[in-house]
GROMACS .gro file of C-alpha atoms in nm:
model
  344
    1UNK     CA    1   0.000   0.000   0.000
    2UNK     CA    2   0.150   0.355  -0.052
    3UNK     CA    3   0.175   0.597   0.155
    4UNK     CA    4  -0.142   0.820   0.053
    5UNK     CA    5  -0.288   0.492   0.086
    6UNK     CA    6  -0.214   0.470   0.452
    7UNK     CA    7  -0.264   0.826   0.529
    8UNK     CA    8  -0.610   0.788   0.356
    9UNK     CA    9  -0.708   0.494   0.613
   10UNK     CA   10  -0.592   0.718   0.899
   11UNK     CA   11  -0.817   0.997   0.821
   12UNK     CA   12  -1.109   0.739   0.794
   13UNK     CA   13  -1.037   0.642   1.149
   14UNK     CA   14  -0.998   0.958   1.254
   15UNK     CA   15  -1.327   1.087   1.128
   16UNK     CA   16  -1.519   0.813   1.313
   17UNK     CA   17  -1.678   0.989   1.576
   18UNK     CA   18  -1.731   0.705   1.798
   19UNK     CA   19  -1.331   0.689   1.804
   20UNK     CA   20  -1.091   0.857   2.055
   21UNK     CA   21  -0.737   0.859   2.055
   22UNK     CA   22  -0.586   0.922   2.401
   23UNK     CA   23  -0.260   0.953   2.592
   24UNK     CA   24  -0.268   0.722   2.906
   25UNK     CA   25  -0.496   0.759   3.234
   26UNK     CA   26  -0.483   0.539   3.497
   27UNK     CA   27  -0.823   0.451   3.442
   28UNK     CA   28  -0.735   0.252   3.163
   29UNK     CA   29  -0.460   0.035   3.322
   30UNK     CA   30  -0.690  -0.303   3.362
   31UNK     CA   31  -0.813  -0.264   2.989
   32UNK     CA   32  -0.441  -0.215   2.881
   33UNK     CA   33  -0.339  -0.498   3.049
   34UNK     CA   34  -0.636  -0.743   2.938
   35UNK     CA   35  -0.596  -0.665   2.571
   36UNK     CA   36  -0.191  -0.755   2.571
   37UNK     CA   37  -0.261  -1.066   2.755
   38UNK     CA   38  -0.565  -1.154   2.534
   39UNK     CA   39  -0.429  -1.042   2.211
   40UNK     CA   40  -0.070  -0.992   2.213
   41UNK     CA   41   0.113  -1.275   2.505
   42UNK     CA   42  -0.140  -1.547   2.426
   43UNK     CA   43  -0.025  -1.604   2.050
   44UNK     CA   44   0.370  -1.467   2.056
   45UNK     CA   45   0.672  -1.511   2.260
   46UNK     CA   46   0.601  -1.162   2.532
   47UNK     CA   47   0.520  -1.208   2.866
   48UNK     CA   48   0.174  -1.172   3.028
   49UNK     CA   49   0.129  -0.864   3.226
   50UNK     CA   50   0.032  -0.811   3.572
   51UNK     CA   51  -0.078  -0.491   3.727
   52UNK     CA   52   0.276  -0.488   3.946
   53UNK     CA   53   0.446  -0.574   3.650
   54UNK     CA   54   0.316  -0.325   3.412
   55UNK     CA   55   0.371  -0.070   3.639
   56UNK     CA   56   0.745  -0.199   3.714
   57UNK     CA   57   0.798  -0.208   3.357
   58UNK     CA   58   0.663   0.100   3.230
   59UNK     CA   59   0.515   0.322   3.490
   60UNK     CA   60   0.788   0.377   3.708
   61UNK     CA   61   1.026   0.374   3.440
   62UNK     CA   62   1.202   0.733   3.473
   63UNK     CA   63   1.154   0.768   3.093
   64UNK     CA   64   0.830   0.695   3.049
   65UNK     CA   65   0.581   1.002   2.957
   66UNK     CA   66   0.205   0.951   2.965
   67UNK     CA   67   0.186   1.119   2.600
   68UNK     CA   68   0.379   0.849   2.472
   69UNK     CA   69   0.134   0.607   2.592
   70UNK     CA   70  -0.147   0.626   2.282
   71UNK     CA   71  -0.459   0.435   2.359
   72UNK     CA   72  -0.720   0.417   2.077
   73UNK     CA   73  -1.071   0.352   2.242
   74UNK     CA   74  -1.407   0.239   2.022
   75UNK     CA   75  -1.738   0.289   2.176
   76UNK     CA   76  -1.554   0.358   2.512
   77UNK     CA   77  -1.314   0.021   2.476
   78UNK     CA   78  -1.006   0.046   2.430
   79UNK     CA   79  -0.926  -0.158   2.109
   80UNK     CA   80  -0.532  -0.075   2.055
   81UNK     CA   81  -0.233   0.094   2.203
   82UNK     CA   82   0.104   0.145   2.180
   83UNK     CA   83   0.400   0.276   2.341
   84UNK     CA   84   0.718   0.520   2.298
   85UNK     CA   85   0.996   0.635   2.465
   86UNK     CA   86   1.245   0.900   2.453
   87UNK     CA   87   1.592   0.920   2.630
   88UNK     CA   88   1.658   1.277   2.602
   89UNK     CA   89   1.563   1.577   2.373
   90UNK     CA   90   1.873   1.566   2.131
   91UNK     CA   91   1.798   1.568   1.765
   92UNK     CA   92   2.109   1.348   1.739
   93UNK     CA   93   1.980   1.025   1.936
   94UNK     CA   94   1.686   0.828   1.821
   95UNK     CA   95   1.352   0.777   2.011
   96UNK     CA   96   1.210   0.438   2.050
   97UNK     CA   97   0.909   0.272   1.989
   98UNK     CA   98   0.827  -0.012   2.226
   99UNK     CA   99   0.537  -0.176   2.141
  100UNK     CA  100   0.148  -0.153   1.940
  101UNK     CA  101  -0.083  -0.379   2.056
  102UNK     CA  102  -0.476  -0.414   1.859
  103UNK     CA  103  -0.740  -0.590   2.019
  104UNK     CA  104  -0.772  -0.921   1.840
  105UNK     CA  105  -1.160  -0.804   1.675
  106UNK     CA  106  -0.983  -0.498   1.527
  107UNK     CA  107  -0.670  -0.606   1.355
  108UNK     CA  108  -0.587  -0.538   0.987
  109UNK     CA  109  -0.809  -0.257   0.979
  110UNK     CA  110  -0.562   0.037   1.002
  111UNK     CA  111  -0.544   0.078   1.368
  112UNK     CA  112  -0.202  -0.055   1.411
  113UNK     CA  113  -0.080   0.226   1.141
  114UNK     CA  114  -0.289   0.501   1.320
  115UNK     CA  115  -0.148   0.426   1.620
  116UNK     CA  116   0.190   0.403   1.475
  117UNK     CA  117   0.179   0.730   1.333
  118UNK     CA  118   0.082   0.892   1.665
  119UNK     CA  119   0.364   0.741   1.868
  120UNK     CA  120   0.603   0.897   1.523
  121UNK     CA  121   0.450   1.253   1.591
  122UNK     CA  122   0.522   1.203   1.950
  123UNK     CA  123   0.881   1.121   1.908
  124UNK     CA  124   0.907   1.413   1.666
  125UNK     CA  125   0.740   1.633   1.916
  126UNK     CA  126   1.044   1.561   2.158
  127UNK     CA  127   1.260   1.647   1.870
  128UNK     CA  128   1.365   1.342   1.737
  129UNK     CA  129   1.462   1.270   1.368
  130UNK     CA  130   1.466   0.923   1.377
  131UNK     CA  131   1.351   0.621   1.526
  132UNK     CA  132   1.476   0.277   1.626
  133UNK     CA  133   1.370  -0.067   1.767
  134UNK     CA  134   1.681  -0.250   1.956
  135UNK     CA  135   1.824  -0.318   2.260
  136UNK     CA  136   1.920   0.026   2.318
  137UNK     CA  137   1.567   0.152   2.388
  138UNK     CA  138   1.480   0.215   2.774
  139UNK     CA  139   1.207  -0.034   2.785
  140UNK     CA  140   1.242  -0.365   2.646
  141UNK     CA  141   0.963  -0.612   2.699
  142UNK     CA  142   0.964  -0.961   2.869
  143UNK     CA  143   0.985  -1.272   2.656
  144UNK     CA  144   0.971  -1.621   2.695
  145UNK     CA  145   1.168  -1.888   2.525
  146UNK     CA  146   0.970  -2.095   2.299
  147UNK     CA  147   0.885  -2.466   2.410
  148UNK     CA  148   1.041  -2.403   2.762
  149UNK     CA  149   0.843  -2.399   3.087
  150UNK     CA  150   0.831  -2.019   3.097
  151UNK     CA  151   1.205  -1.982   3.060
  152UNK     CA  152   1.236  -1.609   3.001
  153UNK     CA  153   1.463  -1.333   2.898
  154UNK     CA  154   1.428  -0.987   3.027
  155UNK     CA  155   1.388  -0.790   2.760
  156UNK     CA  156   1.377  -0.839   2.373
  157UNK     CA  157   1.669  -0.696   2.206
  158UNK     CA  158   1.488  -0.593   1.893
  159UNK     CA  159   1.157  -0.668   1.659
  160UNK     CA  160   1.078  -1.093   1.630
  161UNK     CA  161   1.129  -1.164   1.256
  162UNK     CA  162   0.747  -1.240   1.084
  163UNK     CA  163   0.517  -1.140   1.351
  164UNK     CA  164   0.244  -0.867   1.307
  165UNK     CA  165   0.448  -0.666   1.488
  166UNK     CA  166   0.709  -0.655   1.199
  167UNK     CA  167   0.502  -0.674   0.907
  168UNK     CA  168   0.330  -0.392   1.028
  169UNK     CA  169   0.643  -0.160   1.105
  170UNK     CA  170   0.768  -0.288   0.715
  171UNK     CA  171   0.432  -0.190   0.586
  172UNK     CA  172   0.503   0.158   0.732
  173UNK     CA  173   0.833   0.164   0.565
  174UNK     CA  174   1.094   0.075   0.879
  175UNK     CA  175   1.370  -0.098   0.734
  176UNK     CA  176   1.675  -0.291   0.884
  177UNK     CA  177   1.923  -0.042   1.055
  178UNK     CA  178   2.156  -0.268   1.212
  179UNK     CA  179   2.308  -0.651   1.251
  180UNK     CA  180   2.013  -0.958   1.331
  181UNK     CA  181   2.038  -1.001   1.695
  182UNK     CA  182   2.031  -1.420   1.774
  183UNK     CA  183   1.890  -1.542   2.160
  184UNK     CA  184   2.067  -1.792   2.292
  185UNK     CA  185   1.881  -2.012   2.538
  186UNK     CA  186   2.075  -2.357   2.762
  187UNK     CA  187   1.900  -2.533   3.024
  188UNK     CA  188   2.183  -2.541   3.327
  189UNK     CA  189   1.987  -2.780   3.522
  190UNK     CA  190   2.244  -3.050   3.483
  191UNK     CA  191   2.510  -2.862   3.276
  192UNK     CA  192   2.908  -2.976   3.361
  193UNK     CA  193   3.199  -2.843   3.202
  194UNK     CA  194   3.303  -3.022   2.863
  195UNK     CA  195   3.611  -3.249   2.899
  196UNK     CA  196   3.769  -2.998   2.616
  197UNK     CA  197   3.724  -2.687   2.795
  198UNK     CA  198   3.840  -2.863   3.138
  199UNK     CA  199   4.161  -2.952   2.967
  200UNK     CA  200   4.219  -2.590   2.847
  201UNK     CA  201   4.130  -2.465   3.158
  202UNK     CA  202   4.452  -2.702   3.299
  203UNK     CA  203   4.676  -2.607   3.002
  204UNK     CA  204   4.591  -2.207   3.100
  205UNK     CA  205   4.667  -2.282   3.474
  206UNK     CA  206   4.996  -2.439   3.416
  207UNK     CA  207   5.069  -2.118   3.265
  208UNK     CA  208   4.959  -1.883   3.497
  209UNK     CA  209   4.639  -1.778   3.410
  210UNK     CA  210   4.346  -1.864   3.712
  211UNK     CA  211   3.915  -1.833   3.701
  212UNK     CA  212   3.879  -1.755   4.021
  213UNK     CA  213   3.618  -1.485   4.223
  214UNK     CA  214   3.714  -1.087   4.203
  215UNK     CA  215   3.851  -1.003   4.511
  216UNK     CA  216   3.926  -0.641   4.559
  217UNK     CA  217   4.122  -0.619   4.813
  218UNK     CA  218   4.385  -0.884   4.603
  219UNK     CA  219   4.366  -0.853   4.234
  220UNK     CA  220   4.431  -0.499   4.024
  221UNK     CA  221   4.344  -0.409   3.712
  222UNK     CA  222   3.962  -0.418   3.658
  223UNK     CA  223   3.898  -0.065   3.514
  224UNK     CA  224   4.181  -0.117   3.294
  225UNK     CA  225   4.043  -0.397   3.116
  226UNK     CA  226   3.720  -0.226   3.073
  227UNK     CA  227   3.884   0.094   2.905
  228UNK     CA  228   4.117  -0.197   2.704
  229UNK     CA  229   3.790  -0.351   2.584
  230UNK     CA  230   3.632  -0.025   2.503
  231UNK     CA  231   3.259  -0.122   2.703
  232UNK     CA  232   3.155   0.105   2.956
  233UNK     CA  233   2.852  -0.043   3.004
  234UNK     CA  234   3.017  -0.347   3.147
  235UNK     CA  235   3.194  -0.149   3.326
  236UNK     CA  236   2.881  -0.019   3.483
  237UNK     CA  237   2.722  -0.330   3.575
  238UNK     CA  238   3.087  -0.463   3.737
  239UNK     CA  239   3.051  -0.075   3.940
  240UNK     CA  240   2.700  -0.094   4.001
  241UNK     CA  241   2.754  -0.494   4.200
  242UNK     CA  242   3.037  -0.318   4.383
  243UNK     CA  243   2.893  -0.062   4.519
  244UNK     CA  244   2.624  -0.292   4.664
  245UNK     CA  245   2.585  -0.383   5.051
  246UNK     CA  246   2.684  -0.682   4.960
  247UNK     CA  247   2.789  -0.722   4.595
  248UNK     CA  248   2.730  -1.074   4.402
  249UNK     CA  249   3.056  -1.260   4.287
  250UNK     CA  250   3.195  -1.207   3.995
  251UNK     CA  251   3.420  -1.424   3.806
  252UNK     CA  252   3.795  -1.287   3.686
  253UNK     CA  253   4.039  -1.450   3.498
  254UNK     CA  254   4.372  -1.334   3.665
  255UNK     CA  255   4.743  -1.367   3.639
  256UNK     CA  256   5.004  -1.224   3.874
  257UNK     CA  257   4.700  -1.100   4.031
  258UNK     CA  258   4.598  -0.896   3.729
  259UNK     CA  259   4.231  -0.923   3.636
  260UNK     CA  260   4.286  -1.016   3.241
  261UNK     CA  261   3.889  -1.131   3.222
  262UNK     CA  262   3.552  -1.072   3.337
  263UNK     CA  263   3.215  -1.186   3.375
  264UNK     CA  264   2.903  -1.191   3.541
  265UNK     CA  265   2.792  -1.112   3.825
  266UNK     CA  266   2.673  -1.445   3.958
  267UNK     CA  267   2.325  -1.424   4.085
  268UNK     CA  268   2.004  -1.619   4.005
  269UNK     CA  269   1.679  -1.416   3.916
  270UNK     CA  270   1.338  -1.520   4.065
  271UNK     CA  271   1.222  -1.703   3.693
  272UNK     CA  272   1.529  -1.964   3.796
  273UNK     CA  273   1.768  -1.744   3.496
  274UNK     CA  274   2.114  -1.700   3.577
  275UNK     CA  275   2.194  -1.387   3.511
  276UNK     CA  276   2.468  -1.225   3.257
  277UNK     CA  277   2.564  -0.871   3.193
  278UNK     CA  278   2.852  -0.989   2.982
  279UNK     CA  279   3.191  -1.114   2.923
  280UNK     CA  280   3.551  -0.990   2.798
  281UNK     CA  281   3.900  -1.131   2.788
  282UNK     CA  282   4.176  -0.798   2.782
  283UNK     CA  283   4.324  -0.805   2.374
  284UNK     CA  284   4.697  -0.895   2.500
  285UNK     CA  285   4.600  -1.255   2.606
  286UNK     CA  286   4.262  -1.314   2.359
  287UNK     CA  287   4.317  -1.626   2.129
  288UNK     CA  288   4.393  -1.867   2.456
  289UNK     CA  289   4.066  -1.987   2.504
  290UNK     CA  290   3.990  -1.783   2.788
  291UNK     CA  291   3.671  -1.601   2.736
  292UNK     CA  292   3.530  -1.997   2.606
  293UNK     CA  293   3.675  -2.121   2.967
  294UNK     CA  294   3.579  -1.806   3.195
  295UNK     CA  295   3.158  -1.891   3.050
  296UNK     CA  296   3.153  -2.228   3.103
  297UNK     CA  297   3.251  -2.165   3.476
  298UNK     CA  298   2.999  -1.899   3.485
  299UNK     CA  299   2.746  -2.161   3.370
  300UNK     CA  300   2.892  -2.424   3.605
  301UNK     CA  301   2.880  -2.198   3.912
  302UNK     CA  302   2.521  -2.074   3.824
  303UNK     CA  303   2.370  -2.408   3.815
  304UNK     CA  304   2.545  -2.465   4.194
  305UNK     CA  305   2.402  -2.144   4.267
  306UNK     CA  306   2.044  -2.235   4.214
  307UNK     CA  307   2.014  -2.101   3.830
  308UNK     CA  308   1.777  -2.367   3.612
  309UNK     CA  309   1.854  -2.173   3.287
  310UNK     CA  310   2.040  -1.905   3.127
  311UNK     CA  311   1.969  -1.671   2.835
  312UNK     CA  312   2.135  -1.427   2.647
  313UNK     CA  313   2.144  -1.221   2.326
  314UNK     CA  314   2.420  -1.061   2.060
  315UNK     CA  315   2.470  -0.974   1.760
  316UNK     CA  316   2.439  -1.214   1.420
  317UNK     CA  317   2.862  -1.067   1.364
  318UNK     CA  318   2.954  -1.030   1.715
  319UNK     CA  319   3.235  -1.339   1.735
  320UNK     CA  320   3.153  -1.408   2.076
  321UNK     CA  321   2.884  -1.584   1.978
  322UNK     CA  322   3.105  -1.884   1.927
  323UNK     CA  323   3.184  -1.869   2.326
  324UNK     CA  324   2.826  -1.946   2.376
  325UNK     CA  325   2.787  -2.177   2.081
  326UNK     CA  326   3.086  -2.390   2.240
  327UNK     CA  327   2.921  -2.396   2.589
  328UNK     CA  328   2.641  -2.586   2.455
  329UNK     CA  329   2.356  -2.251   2.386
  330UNK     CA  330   2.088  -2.312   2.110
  331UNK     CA  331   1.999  -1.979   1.875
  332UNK     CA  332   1.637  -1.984   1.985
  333UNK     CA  333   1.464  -1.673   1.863
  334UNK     CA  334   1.644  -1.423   1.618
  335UNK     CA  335   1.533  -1.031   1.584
  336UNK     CA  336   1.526  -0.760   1.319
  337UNK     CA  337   1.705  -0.405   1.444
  338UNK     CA  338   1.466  -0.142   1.243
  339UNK     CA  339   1.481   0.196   1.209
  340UNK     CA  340   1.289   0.479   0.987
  341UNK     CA  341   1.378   0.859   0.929
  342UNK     CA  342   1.104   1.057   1.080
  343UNK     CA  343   0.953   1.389   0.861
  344UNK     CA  344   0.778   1.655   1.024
   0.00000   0.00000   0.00000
């Protein structure tokens, strides 16, 4: 369909006086709620919601913005909405779009591009030129990995390849505007250490090199790997567990009592998911096997510490992917990064 084409639906819509479009009131909340579970969670991969956990999500979320919150109500129900978020007011960063959601009765009748063209004016209301859907974005919904007892990932780093979701963004002219981004999904339940990355882990001892839990007040060196490897949101997360009451493990790979790799921190979530911020070996001692060694004793000391599964995403030309590949992870759900330049 062209673009007059969609435009021309729109203005249909909009002339139908029994329909409102609305930014979000807290009188809504249950109907929200109802029509994601009913139309949205109960035939794709995202989470149910619960009051707590919609407000948790997006409420209290210090970037969300009732006007980004469009809800299009019919005859005083509420047959759609959809959601978007802004970081900042810089013409220079993108704004995101989280989410449209159309009551099952109303789909493929232009709502989902009505909406999708008010959340657009809203972003270009706060000044932005462009907008994105990846991992980036301040809200990322809850998802579950498919054919698992509600094994689920915190937040999805992109758009699911061939839902309505997507075809409906492609209809509206978003295109891909960055690499596929693969989950990776491995029940730990039982996991152990394969016999080829307990022999490396021997081989890298009898050199020097030791996996072994951060321990400030012994090893040196942290920060500098982080500014070596050039991430500071890792660097972040490692600050953010230190400067807790009492901060979770995390496990180093150290020689001479220099921290050379990183990972973690070790804690288990409430769902039974280990959890992983991420993992880096320092460039002077990459091509050992250490970053392949340093995960698999993440995995191994997750399961001991209660973890039943662990999940993770990165990009489809991001080499570590082989790391996770080698510790026994399945590519379970892959995701489209799209993008579209917004016109005022």
């Amino acid at each position: 369909m062209s673009v007059h084409g969609l435009v021309i639906i729109s203005l249909r819509i909009l002339e139908d006086e029994s329909m409102e479009i609305i930014s979000y009131s807290s009188k809504y909340l249950e109907d929200l709620i109802n029509l994601w579970n009913d139309s949205v969670a109960s035939v794709s991969i995202f989470k149910p919601f619960t009051v707590n956990s919609f407000k948790s999500k997006i409420l209290d979320n210090p970037y969300f913005n009732e006007e980004g919150l469009v809800i299009l109500v019919k005859n005083n129900q509420v047959i759609g909405w959809g959601l978007a978020v802004v970081k900042d007011q810089s013409e220079d960063t993108p704004g995101f779009i989280v989410c449209v959601a159309i009551d099952k009765n109303f789909q493929r009748q232009g709502y989902g591009t009505l909406l999708l063209q008010q959340l657009e004016q809203f972003l270009i209301r706060n000044n932005k030129k462009k907008v994105r859907l990846y991992f980036a974005s301040p809200i990322n919904l809850e998802w579950i990995v498919p054919g698992t007892n509600n094994h689920d990932h915190p937040g999805a780093p992109a758009v699911s390849y061939n839902t309505p979701f997507y075809f409906l963004l492609k209809a509206n002219h978003y295109i891909i505007d960055g690499p596929n981004q693969d989950a990776f999904h491995l029940d730990i339940t039982n996991y152990e250490k394969p016999i080829d990355i307990v022999k490396k882990i021997q081989v890298n001892e009898q050199d020097g090199y030791f996996i072994t839990y951060y321990d400030p007040s012994k090893h040196n060196g942290l920060d500098d790997l982080f500014v070596a490897l050039q991430n500071p949101t890792w660097h972040e997360a490692a600050k953010n567990n230190l400067r807790l009451e009492k901060p979770n493990p995390m496990l180093v790979v150290v020689k001479d009592n220099r921290v050379l790799g990183w990972t973690g921190p070790l804690y288990t979530q409430e769902s039974g998911r280990g959890y992983f911020a991420g993992i880096g070996v320092h460039p002077e001692v990459q091509g050992r096997g250490l970053g392949k060694t340093l995960f698999s004793e993440l995995c191994y000391r997750s399961k001991e510490n209660g973890a039943k599964f662990m999940t993770l995403f990165t990009g489809s030309n991001n080499p570590a992917r082989n790391i996770y590949l080698s510790a026994g992870f399945k590519i379970v759900q892959s995701f489209a990064i799209l993008g579209k330049e917004l016109i005022k």
